[in-house]
XYZ file of C-alpha atoms in Angstrom:
617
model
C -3.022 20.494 26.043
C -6.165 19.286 26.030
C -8.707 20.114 22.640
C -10.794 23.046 23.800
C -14.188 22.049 24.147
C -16.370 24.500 21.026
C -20.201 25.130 22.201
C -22.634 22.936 19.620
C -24.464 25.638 18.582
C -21.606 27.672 17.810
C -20.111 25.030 15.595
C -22.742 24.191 13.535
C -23.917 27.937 12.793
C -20.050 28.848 12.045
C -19.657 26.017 9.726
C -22.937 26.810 7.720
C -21.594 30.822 7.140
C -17.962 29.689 6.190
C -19.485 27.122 3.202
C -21.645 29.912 2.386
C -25.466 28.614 1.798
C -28.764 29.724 3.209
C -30.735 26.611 2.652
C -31.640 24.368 5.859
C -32.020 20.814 5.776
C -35.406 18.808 6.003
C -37.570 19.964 3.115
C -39.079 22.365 4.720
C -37.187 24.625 6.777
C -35.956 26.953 4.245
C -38.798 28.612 3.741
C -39.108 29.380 7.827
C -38.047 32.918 8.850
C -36.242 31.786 11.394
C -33.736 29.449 10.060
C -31.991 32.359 8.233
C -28.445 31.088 7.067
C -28.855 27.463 7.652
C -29.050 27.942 11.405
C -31.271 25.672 12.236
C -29.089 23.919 15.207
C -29.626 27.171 16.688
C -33.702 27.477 16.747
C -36.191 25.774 18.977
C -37.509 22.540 18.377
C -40.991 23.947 17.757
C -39.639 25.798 14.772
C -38.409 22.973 13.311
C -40.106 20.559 10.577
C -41.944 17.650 11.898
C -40.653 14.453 10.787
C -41.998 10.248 11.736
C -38.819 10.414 13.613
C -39.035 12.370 16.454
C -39.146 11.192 19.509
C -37.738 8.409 18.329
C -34.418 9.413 16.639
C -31.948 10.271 19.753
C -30.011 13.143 19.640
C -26.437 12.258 20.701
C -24.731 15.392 19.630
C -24.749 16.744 22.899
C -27.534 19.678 21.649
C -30.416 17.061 22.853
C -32.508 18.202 20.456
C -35.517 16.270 20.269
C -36.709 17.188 16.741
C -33.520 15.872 14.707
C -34.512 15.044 11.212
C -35.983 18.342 10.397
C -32.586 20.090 10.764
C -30.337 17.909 8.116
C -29.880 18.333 4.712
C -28.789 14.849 3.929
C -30.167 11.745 1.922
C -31.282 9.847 4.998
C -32.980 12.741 6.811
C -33.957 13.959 3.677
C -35.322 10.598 1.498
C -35.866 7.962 4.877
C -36.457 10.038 7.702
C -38.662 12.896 6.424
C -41.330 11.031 4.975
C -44.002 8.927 5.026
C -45.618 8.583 8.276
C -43.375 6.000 9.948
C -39.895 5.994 10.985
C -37.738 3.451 10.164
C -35.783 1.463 12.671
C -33.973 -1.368 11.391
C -31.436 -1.230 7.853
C -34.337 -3.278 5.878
C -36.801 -0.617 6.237
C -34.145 2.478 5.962
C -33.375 0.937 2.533
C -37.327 -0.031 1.965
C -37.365 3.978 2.058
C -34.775 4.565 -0.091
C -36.059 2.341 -2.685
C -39.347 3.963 -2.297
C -38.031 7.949 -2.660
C -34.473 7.478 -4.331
C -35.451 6.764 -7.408
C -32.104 5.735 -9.489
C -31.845 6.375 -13.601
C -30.406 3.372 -13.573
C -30.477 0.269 -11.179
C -30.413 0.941 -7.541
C -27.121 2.149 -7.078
C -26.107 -0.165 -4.642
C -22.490 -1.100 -3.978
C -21.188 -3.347 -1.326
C -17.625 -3.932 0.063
C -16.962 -6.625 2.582
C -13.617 -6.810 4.591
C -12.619 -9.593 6.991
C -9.651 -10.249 9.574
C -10.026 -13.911 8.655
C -11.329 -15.129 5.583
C -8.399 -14.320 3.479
C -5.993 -15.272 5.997
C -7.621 -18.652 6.497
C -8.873 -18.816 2.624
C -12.713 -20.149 3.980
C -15.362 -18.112 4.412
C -15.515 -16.648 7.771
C -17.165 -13.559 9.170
C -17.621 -10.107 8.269
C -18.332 -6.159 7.711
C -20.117 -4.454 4.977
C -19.856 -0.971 3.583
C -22.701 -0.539 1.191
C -23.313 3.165 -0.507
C -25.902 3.849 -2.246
C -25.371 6.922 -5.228
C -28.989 8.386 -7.102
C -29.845 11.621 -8.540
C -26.663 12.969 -9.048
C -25.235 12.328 -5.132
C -22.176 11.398 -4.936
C -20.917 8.079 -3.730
C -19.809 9.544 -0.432
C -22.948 10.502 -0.075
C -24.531 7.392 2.002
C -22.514 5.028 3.795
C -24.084 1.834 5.455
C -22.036 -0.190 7.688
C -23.158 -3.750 8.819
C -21.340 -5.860 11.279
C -21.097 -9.817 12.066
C -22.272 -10.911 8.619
C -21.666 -14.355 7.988
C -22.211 -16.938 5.368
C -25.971 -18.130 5.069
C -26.751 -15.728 7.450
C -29.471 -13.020 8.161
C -29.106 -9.421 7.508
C -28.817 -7.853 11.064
C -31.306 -5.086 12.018
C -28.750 -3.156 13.655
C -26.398 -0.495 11.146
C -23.932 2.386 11.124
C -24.877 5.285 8.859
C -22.939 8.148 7.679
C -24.650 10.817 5.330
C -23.400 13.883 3.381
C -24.833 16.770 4.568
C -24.940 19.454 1.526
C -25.705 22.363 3.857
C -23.023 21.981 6.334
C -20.711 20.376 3.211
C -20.017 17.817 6.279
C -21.028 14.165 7.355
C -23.692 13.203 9.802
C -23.491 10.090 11.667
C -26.327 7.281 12.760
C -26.736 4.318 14.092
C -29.990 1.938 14.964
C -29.802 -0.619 17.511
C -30.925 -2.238 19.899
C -31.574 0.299 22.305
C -32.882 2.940 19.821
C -32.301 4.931 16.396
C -29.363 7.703 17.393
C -27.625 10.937 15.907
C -24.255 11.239 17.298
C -23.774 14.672 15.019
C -21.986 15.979 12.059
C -18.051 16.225 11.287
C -18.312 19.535 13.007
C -19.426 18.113 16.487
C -17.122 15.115 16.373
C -14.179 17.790 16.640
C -15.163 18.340 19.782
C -14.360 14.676 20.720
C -16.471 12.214 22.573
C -18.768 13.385 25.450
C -19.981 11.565 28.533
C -21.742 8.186 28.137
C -22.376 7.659 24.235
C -22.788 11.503 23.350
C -20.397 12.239 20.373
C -19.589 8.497 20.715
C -18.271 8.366 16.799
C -15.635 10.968 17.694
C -14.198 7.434 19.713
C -12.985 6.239 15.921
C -13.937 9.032 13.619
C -10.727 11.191 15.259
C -10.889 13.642 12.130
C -14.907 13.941 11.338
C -14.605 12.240 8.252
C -15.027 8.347 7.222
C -12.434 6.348 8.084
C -10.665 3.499 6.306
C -8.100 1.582 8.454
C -6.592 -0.063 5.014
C -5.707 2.688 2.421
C -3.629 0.883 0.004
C -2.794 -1.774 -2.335
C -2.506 -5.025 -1.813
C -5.814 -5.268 0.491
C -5.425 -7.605 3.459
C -8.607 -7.257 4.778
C -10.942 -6.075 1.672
C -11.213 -7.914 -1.247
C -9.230 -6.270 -3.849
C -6.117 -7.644 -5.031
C -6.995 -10.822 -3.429
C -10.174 -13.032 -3.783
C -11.932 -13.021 -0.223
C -13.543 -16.409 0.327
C -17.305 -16.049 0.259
C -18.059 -12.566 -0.057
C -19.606 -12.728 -3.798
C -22.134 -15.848 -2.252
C -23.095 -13.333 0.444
C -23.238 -10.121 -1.415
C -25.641 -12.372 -4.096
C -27.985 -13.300 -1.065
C -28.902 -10.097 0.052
C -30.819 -8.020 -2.342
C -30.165 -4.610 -0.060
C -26.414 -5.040 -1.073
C -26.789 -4.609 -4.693
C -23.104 -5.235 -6.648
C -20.557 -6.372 -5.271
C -17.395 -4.208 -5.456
C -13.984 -3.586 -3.837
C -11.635 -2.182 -1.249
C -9.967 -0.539 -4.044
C -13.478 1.331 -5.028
C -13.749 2.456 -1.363
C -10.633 4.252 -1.323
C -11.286 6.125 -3.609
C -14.839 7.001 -2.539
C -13.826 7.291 1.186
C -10.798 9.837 -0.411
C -13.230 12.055 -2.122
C -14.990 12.168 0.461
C -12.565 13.528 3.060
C -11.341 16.168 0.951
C -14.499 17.876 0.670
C -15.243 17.492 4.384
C -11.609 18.745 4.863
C -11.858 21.717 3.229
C -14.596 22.487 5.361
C -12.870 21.591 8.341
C -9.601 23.576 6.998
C -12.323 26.731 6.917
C -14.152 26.217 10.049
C -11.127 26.106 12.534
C -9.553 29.015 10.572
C -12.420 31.083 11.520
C -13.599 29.854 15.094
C -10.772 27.009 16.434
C -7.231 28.074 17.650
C -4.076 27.484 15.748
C -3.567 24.730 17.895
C -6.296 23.226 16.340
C -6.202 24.061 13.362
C -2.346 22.928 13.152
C -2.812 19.928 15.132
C -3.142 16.719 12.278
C 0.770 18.793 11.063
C 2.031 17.853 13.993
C 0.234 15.061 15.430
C -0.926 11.735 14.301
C -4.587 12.315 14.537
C -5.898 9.457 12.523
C -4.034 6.378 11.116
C -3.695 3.904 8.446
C -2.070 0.726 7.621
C -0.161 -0.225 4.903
C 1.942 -3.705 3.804
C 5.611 -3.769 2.607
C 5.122 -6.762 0.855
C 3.628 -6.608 -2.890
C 1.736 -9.814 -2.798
C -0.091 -12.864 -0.489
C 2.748 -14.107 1.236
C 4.144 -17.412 1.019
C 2.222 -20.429 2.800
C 4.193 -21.783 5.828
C 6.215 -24.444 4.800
C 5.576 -24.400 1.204
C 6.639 -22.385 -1.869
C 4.744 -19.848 -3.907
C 3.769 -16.455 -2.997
C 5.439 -13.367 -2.888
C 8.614 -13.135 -0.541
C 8.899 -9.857 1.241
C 12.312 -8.372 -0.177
C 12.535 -4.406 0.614
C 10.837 -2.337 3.545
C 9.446 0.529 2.557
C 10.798 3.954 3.330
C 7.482 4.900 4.133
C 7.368 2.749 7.159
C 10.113 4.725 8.495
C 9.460 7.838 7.415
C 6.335 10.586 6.196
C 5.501 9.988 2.675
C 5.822 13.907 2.569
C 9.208 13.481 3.173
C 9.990 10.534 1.203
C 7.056 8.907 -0.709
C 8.924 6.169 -2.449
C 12.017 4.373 -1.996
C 12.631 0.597 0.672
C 15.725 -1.275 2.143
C 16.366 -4.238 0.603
C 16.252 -7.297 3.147
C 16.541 -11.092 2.907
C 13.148 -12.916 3.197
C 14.900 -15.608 5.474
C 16.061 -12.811 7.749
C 12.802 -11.468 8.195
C 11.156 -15.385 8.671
C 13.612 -15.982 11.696
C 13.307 -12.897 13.171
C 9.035 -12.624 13.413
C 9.724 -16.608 14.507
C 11.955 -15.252 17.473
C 9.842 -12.653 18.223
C 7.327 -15.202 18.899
C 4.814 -13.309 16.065
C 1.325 -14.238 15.754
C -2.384 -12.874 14.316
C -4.773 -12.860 16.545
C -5.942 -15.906 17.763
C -6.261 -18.100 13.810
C -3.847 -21.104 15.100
C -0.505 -21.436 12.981
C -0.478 -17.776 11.480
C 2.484 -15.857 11.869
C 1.862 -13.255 9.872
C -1.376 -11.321 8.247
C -2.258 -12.393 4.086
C -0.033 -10.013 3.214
C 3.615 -9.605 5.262
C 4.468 -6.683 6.936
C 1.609 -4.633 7.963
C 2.569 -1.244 9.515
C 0.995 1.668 11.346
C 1.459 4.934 8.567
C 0.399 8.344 8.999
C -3.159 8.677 7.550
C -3.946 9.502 4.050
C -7.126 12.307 5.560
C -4.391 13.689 7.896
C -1.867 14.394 4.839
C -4.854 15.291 2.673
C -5.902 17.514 5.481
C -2.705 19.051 5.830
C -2.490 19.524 1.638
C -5.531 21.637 2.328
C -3.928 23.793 4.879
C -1.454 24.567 2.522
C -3.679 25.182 -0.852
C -5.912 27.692 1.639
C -2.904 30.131 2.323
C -2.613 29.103 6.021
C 0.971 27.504 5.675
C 3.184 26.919 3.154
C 5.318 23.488 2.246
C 8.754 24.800 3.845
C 6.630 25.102 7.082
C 5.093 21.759 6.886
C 8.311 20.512 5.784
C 10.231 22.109 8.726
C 7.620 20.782 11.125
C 7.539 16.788 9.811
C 11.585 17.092 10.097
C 11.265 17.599 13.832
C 11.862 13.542 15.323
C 11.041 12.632 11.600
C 12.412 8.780 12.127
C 8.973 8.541 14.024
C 6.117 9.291 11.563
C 3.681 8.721 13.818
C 2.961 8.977 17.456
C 5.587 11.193 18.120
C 4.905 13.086 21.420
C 8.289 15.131 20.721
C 6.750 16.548 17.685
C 2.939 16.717 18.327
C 4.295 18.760 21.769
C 5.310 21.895 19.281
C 1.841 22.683 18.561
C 1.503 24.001 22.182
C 3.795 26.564 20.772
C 1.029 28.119 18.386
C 0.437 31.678 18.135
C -2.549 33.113 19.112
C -3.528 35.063 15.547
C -7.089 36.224 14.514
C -8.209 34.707 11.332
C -6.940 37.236 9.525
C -3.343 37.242 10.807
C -2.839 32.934 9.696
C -0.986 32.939 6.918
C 2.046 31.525 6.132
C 4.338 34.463 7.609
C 2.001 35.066 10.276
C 2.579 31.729 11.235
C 5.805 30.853 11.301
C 6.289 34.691 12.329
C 3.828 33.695 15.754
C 5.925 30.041 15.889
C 9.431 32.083 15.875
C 8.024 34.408 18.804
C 6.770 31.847 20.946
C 9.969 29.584 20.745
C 11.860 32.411 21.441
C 10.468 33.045 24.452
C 10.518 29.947 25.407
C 14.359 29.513 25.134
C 14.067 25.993 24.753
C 17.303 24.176 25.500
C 20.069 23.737 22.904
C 19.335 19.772 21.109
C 15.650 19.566 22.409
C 12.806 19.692 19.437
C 11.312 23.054 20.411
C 15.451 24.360 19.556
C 15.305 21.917 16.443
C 11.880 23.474 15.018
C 13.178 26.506 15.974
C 16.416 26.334 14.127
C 14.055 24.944 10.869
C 11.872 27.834 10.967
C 14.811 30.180 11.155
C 16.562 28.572 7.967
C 14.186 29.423 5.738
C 14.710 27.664 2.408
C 15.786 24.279 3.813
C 14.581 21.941 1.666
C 17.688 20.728 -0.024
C 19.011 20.054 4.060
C 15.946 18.336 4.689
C 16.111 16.308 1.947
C 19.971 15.447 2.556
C 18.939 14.631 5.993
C 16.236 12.314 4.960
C 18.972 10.837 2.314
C 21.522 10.322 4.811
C 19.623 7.921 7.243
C 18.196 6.174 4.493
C 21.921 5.374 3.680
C 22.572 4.627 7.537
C 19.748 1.968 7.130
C 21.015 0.256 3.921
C 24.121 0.477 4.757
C 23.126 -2.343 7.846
C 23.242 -5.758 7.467
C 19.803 -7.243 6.500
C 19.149 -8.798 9.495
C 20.393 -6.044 11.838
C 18.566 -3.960 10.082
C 14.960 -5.987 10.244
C 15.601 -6.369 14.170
C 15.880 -2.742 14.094
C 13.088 -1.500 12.397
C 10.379 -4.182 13.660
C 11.002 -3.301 16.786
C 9.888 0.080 15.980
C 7.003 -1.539 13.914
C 6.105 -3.645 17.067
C 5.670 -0.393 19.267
C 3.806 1.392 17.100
C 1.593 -1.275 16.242
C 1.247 -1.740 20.312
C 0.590 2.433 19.839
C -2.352 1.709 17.207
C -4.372 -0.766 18.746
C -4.559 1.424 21.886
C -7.029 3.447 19.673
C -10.215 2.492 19.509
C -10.728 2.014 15.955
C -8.327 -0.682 15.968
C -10.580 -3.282 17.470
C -9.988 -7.029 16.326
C -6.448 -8.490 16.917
C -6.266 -10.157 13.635
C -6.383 -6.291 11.864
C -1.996 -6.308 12.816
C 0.577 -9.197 13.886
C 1.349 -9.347 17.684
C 4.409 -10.395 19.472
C 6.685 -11.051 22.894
C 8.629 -7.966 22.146
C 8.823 -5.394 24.993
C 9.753 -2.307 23.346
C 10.625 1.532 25.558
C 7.589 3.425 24.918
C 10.400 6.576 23.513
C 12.246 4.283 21.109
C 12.635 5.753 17.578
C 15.375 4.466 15.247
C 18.363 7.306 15.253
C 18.391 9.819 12.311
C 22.422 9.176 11.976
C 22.857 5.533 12.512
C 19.439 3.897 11.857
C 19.905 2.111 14.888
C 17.693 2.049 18.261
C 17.078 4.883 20.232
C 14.727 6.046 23.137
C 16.734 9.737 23.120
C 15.646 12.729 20.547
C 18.026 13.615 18.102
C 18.001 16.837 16.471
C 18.807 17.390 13.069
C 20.602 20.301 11.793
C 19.616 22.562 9.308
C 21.646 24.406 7.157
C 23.806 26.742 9.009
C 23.761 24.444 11.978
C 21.404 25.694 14.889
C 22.084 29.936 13.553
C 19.468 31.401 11.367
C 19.198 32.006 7.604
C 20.120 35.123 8.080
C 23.271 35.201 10.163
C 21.564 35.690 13.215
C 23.095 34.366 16.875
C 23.006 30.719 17.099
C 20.450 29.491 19.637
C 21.144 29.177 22.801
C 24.871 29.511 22.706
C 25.616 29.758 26.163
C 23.699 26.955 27.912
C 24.693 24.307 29.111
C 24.544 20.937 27.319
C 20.972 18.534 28.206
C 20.996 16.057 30.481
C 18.643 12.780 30.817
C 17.128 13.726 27.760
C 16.858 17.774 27.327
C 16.318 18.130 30.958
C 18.898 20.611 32.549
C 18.515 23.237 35.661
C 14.946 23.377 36.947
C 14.403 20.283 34.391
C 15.938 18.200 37.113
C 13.447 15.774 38.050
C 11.513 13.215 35.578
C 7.662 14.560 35.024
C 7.073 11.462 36.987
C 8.098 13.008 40.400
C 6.997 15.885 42.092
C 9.563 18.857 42.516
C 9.685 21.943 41.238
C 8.254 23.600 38.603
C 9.483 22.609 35.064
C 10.086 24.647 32.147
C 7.745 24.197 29.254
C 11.047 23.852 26.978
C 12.312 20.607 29.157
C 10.512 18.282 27.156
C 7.260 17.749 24.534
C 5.406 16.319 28.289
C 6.235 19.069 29.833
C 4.848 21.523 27.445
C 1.711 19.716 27.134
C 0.921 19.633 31.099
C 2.070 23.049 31.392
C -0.718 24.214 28.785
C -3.101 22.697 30.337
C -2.010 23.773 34.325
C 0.805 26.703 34.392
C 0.985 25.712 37.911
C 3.283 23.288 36.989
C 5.796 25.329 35.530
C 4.868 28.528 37.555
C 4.761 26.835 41.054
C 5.703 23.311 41.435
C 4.954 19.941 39.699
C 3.207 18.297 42.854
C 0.986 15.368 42.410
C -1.837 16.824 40.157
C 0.907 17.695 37.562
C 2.477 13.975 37.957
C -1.327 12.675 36.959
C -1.904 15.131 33.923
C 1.362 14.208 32.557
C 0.555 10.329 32.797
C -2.806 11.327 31.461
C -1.818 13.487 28.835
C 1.586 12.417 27.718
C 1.294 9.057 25.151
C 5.212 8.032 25.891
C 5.663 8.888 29.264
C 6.406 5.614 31.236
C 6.403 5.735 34.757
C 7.411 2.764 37.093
C-alpha cells in the first residue's frame, strides 16, 4: 500500500507537542501570541518574523510559505538567515555569516570529510564530495551539515551546496540547498515522511527515505571516505580552502551521522505513534527503507596481477543475513575461487578501465544502520518488544533486504489508537488480522503467523539461523561464492535502482541476469526464487496447543497461489485473495477491487507499480 499522504501543517504542529517545547524558531517568534506551542507552520506569513531571506528562500515543503526563515529554530535560519540585512546565496557567504555570528571558544569548528568513487580506486587524485560540519556554542556536530559536490584538485569552491540543520524545536533536521536556480527549503524530517511531491517539492525525500542524514558507507574499512585508507589528494584540497577547516574522516562521520539519527528517530518513533498508522510506524521492521553498504574483505585488496594486499577469505554472515539475527560470524572461501568467479561474471566498476573490483573486495547492499537504530527505538518506547521484531526479521530472513515477501506483512497492521500500541496490542492486532486473513498453509503471512503464535521462539529462531549457516559452510567454496554473489549481484542491481545510489563506481557491476525473486534457501543455502517458510517451535500450531493453521487446505501451488490464487498478478482474472502472495496484499490495500471484484487491468498496473519483484514478460 501506498504511504498515506499526512497534511504539512498537521505534521509539523504534531511533532512540536510530542517533543514537548513552546519555543518557535527565528529569534523572534516566541514572544508572538500566536505561535503558542511552536506552531508556527500553522500561522500566516504576516505573523511571522521578517528575515533578508524572504522572497528569496523557496519554500519546497509543499506549505509554500513565503516567509521561511522566521519559522526554524536551527543554526542556519537562526545565525545566516536571520540576520543582517542580506541573504546569502552562495556557500562562501553562508559561511561568511557563520563566521560573523557563530562565534567558536575555540577555532572555527570546521571539519571536512571528502569521499570519492575514484581516487582510492585509481590511487591519483580525482574528483569529489565534501561533508563539512561546523559545531559552536555547545551544538552538536549534527547540528550543520554542508555538502559540496564536483570538487576537484586545484579547483574552485562551487557556489552551489546541500545543507542540513538541526532544528531544536522540532528535535528534527531541515534541509537546503542553493543553486543555480535559487536558495530552497525542501522541509524538515517530518515532511520528508511524506515522500517526494510533484516537481522538486519534498525533493530530499528522493534520497533521505527515513528524514534523517544519510551515509551510504557505514563501516570499516572505508572505500569511498578516507579512513582506513589514505585518499589521494584530499589533505592538498581540504588545505586550500579555508571554509573547510580540518580535515577529518569517514570514520568521524559515522559517528556524527549515528548520533544524529537517533535523536531524529526518537522523534520520528513519537510522531507516527501519535498521528501515522501502524503501518507506518512498523514499516523500516519490515521493509528495507534505507540502505547501506558494507565490504567482506578487511583490507585494500590485492593489485591485479601482483601480490600484497589483503585476500578476501570469509563472507560475512551479515551479507546473508540481519545483523539482528546474526551480527557476527562469515563462510570461509578461497580467494582464487572468488577471483575466477567475478572474472566469469564479467565484473567491473564503473567505467575506471581494468578494475574488477571496488578498493576494498566485496561490497554488499546491508540493511541500514538508521533503519535498525530506528527499529531499537521502537522497541526501547514500549511499542514492540524483541520476540516481535525477532519473529518479523525471521519471515524470508535469507533476504535481509528488499524482501517484498516480508515488507508485504505490514499491510497486515492493526488499526490501534495510540494508546492501544504496545507490545501485546500489537502482536494481539497482527494475530487478528492474519487470522482473518487465512493465509495459505507455507506462504509468509502463515509463517509470521505461526511466529507470533509461538511466543518465546528465540532459541528456534536462533537454531534456524544456525542451521543454514551450516547449509552454507557445509558447500564447497566455490559453489558456495556462485551462490551467494548471485544474490549479491541482484541486490546490488536492487540498490542502485534507488536514487541515492547515483555513480556506478559506488558497487561492482556484472553480466549476471539474476530472477528478480531469487533468495538463497533457508535449508540448503542454495538458489531459490520460491519462499520458504521456516518453522517455529511446535511446527505451524501455537504456543499454546492451539489448532495448527490451516490444517485442511490444500497444499500451494506456483508459489502460495491456490483456488482463486489461480492466475499470476500479471493477468487479469478474478479477484485474488490478499493471503496469495506479499503483491497481492499490497495492491489489494491500495484497491479492494482487486480482491473484492476482479483483478482487471488497473490491478495488473498497481501491482507492476507497486510490487519491487514482480516480473512480468
Amino acid at each position: 500500500m501506498t504511504t498515506p499522504r499526512f497534511l504539512l501543517t498537521a505534521l509539523a504542529a504534531a511533532s512540536l507537542a510530542t517533543v514537548g517545547v513552546t519555543a518557535c524558531g527565528g529569534g523572534g517568534a516566541a514572544d508572538d501570541p500566536t505561535c503558542d506551542n511552536g506552531k508556527c507552520d500553522e500561522v500566516p506569513d504576516d505573523q511571522v518574523p521578517e528575515s533578508p531571506c524572504d522572497g528569496i528562500l523557496k519554500d519546497l515543503s509543499g506549505a509554500n510559505h513565503q516567509r521561511v526563515a522566521g519559522r526554524n529554530d536551527d543554526a542556519i535560519a537562526k545565525l545566516a538567515l536571520m540576520t543582517g540585512d542580506t541573504c546569502p546565496t552562495s556557500f562562501t557567504e553562508i559561511m561568511a555569516k557563520l563566521k560573523e555570528n557563530d562565534t567558536c571558544t575555540s577555532g572555527d569548528g570546521l571539519r571536512t570529510r571528502l569521499v570519492s568513487e575514484t581516487a582510492q580506486l585509481m590511487d591519483m587524485p580525482t574528483n569529489y564530495r565534501s561533508v563539512t560540519t561546523k559545531q559552536c556554542n555547545g551544538r552538536k556536530e549534527f547540528g550543520i551539515f554542508f555538502s559540496l559536490f564536483g570538487l576537484t584538485p586545484g579547483g574552485d569552491v562551487p557556489t552551489n551546496v546541500e545543507i542540513i540543520a538541526f532544528d531544536e524545536t522540532k528535535q528534527a533536521f531541515n534541509f537546503y540547498a542553493v543553486e543555480p536556480d535559487g536558495f530552497k527549503f525542501f522541509g524538515s524530517s517530518i515532511a520528508l515522511l511524506d515522500g517526494p511531491g510533484e516537481g522538486e517539492v519534498r525533493r530530499c525525500a528522493g534520497c533521505h527515505t527515513g528524514g534523517g542524514p544519510i551515509m551510504k558507507e557505514m563501516n570499516s574499512p572505508w572505500m569511498h571516505w578516507e579512513g582506513d585508507l589514505t585518499t589521494p589528494g584530499a589533505q592538498e584540497l581540504v588545505a586550500a580552502h579555508a571554509d573547510f577547516g580540518q580535515k577529518s574522516n569517514g570514520i568521524n562521520l559515522e559517528s556524527v551521522v549515528t548520533a544524529g539519527n537517533g535523536v531524529w528517530n526518537k522523534t520520528r518513533v513519537d510522531f507516527l505513534k501519535t498521528n501515522g498508522s501502524v503501518q507506518d510506524l512498523l514499516r523500516p521492521l519490515f521493509c528495507t527503507v534505507e540502505v547501506n553498504t558494507d565490504t567482506g574483505s578487511s583490507g585494500k585488496s590485492p593489485p591485479e596481477g601482483g601480490e600484497g594486499g589483503s585476500e578476501l577469505s570469509s563472507v560475512p554472515a551479515d551479507s546473508l543475513l540481519d545483523p539482528q539475527l546474526k551480527s557476527f560470524g562469515s563462510i570461509s572461501i578461497e580467494f582464487a575461487d572468488y577471483d575466477a568467479l567475478i572474472k566469469s561474471n564479467g565484473q567491473h566498476v564503473g567505467n575506471v578501465p581494468g578494475k574488477i573490483d571496488t578498493v576494498v573486495d566485496y561490497v554488499f547492499p546491508e540493511r541500514a544502520m538508521a533503519d535498525n537504530d530506528y527499529v531499537e527505538h521502537l522497541v526501547s518506547a514500549g511499542i514492540v518488544d524483541d520476540d516481535f521484531v525477532k519473529d518479523a526479521l525471521m519471515v524470508d530472513f535469507t533476504r535481509p533486504v528488499f524482501s517484498d515477501d516480508r515488507c508485504g506483512l505490514v499491510t497486515f497492521a492493526p488499526d490501534l489508537a495510540p494508546e492501544e500500541r504496545t507490545p501485546q496490542g500489537i502482536r494481539d492486532g497482527f494475530i487478528a488480522s492474519l487470522e482473518a486473513a487465512a493465509p495459505v498453509a507455507g506462504s509468509p503471512a502463515a509463517d509470521f503467523l505461526a511466529n507470533l503464535r509461538a511466543e518465546g521462539d528465540g532459541a528456534a529462531h536462533d537454531a534456524a539461523v544456525t542451521a543454514f549457516l551450516d547449509a552454507c559452510k557445509g558447500l564447497a567454496s566455490a559453489d558456495f561464492l556462485e551462490n551467494a554473489l548471485t544474490i549479491t549481484s541482484l541486490n546490488r542491481d536492487k540498490a542502485r535502482e534507488r536514487q541515492v545510489f547515483e555513480f556506478p563506481e559506488t558497487m561492482p557491476d556484472d553480466n549476471l541476469t539474476v530472477d528478480p525473486d531469487s533468495r538463497l534457501s533457508p535449508t540448503t543455502c542454495q538458489v531459490t526464487t520460491e519462499f520458504e517458510a521456516v518453522a517455529t517451535e511446535g511446527g505451524t500450531g501455537t504456543s499454546d496447543g492451539g489448532p495448527a493453521m490451516d490444517a485442511g487446505m490444500d497444499p500451494p501451488v506456483d508459489g502460495g497461489q491456490a483456488g482463486v490464487c489461480a492466475h499470476s498478478e500479471c493477468d487479469e482474472g478474478d479477484g485474488l485473495e490478499a493471503s496469495c502472495s506479499a503483491c497481492a496484499a499490497t495492491v489489494c490495500a491500495d484497491d479492494d477491487f482487486c480482491c473484492d471484484s476482479s483483478w482487471d487491468g488497473q490491478c495488473v498496473s498497481k501491482a507492476k507499480e507497486l510490487c519491487d519483484s514482480l516480473s512480468c514478460q
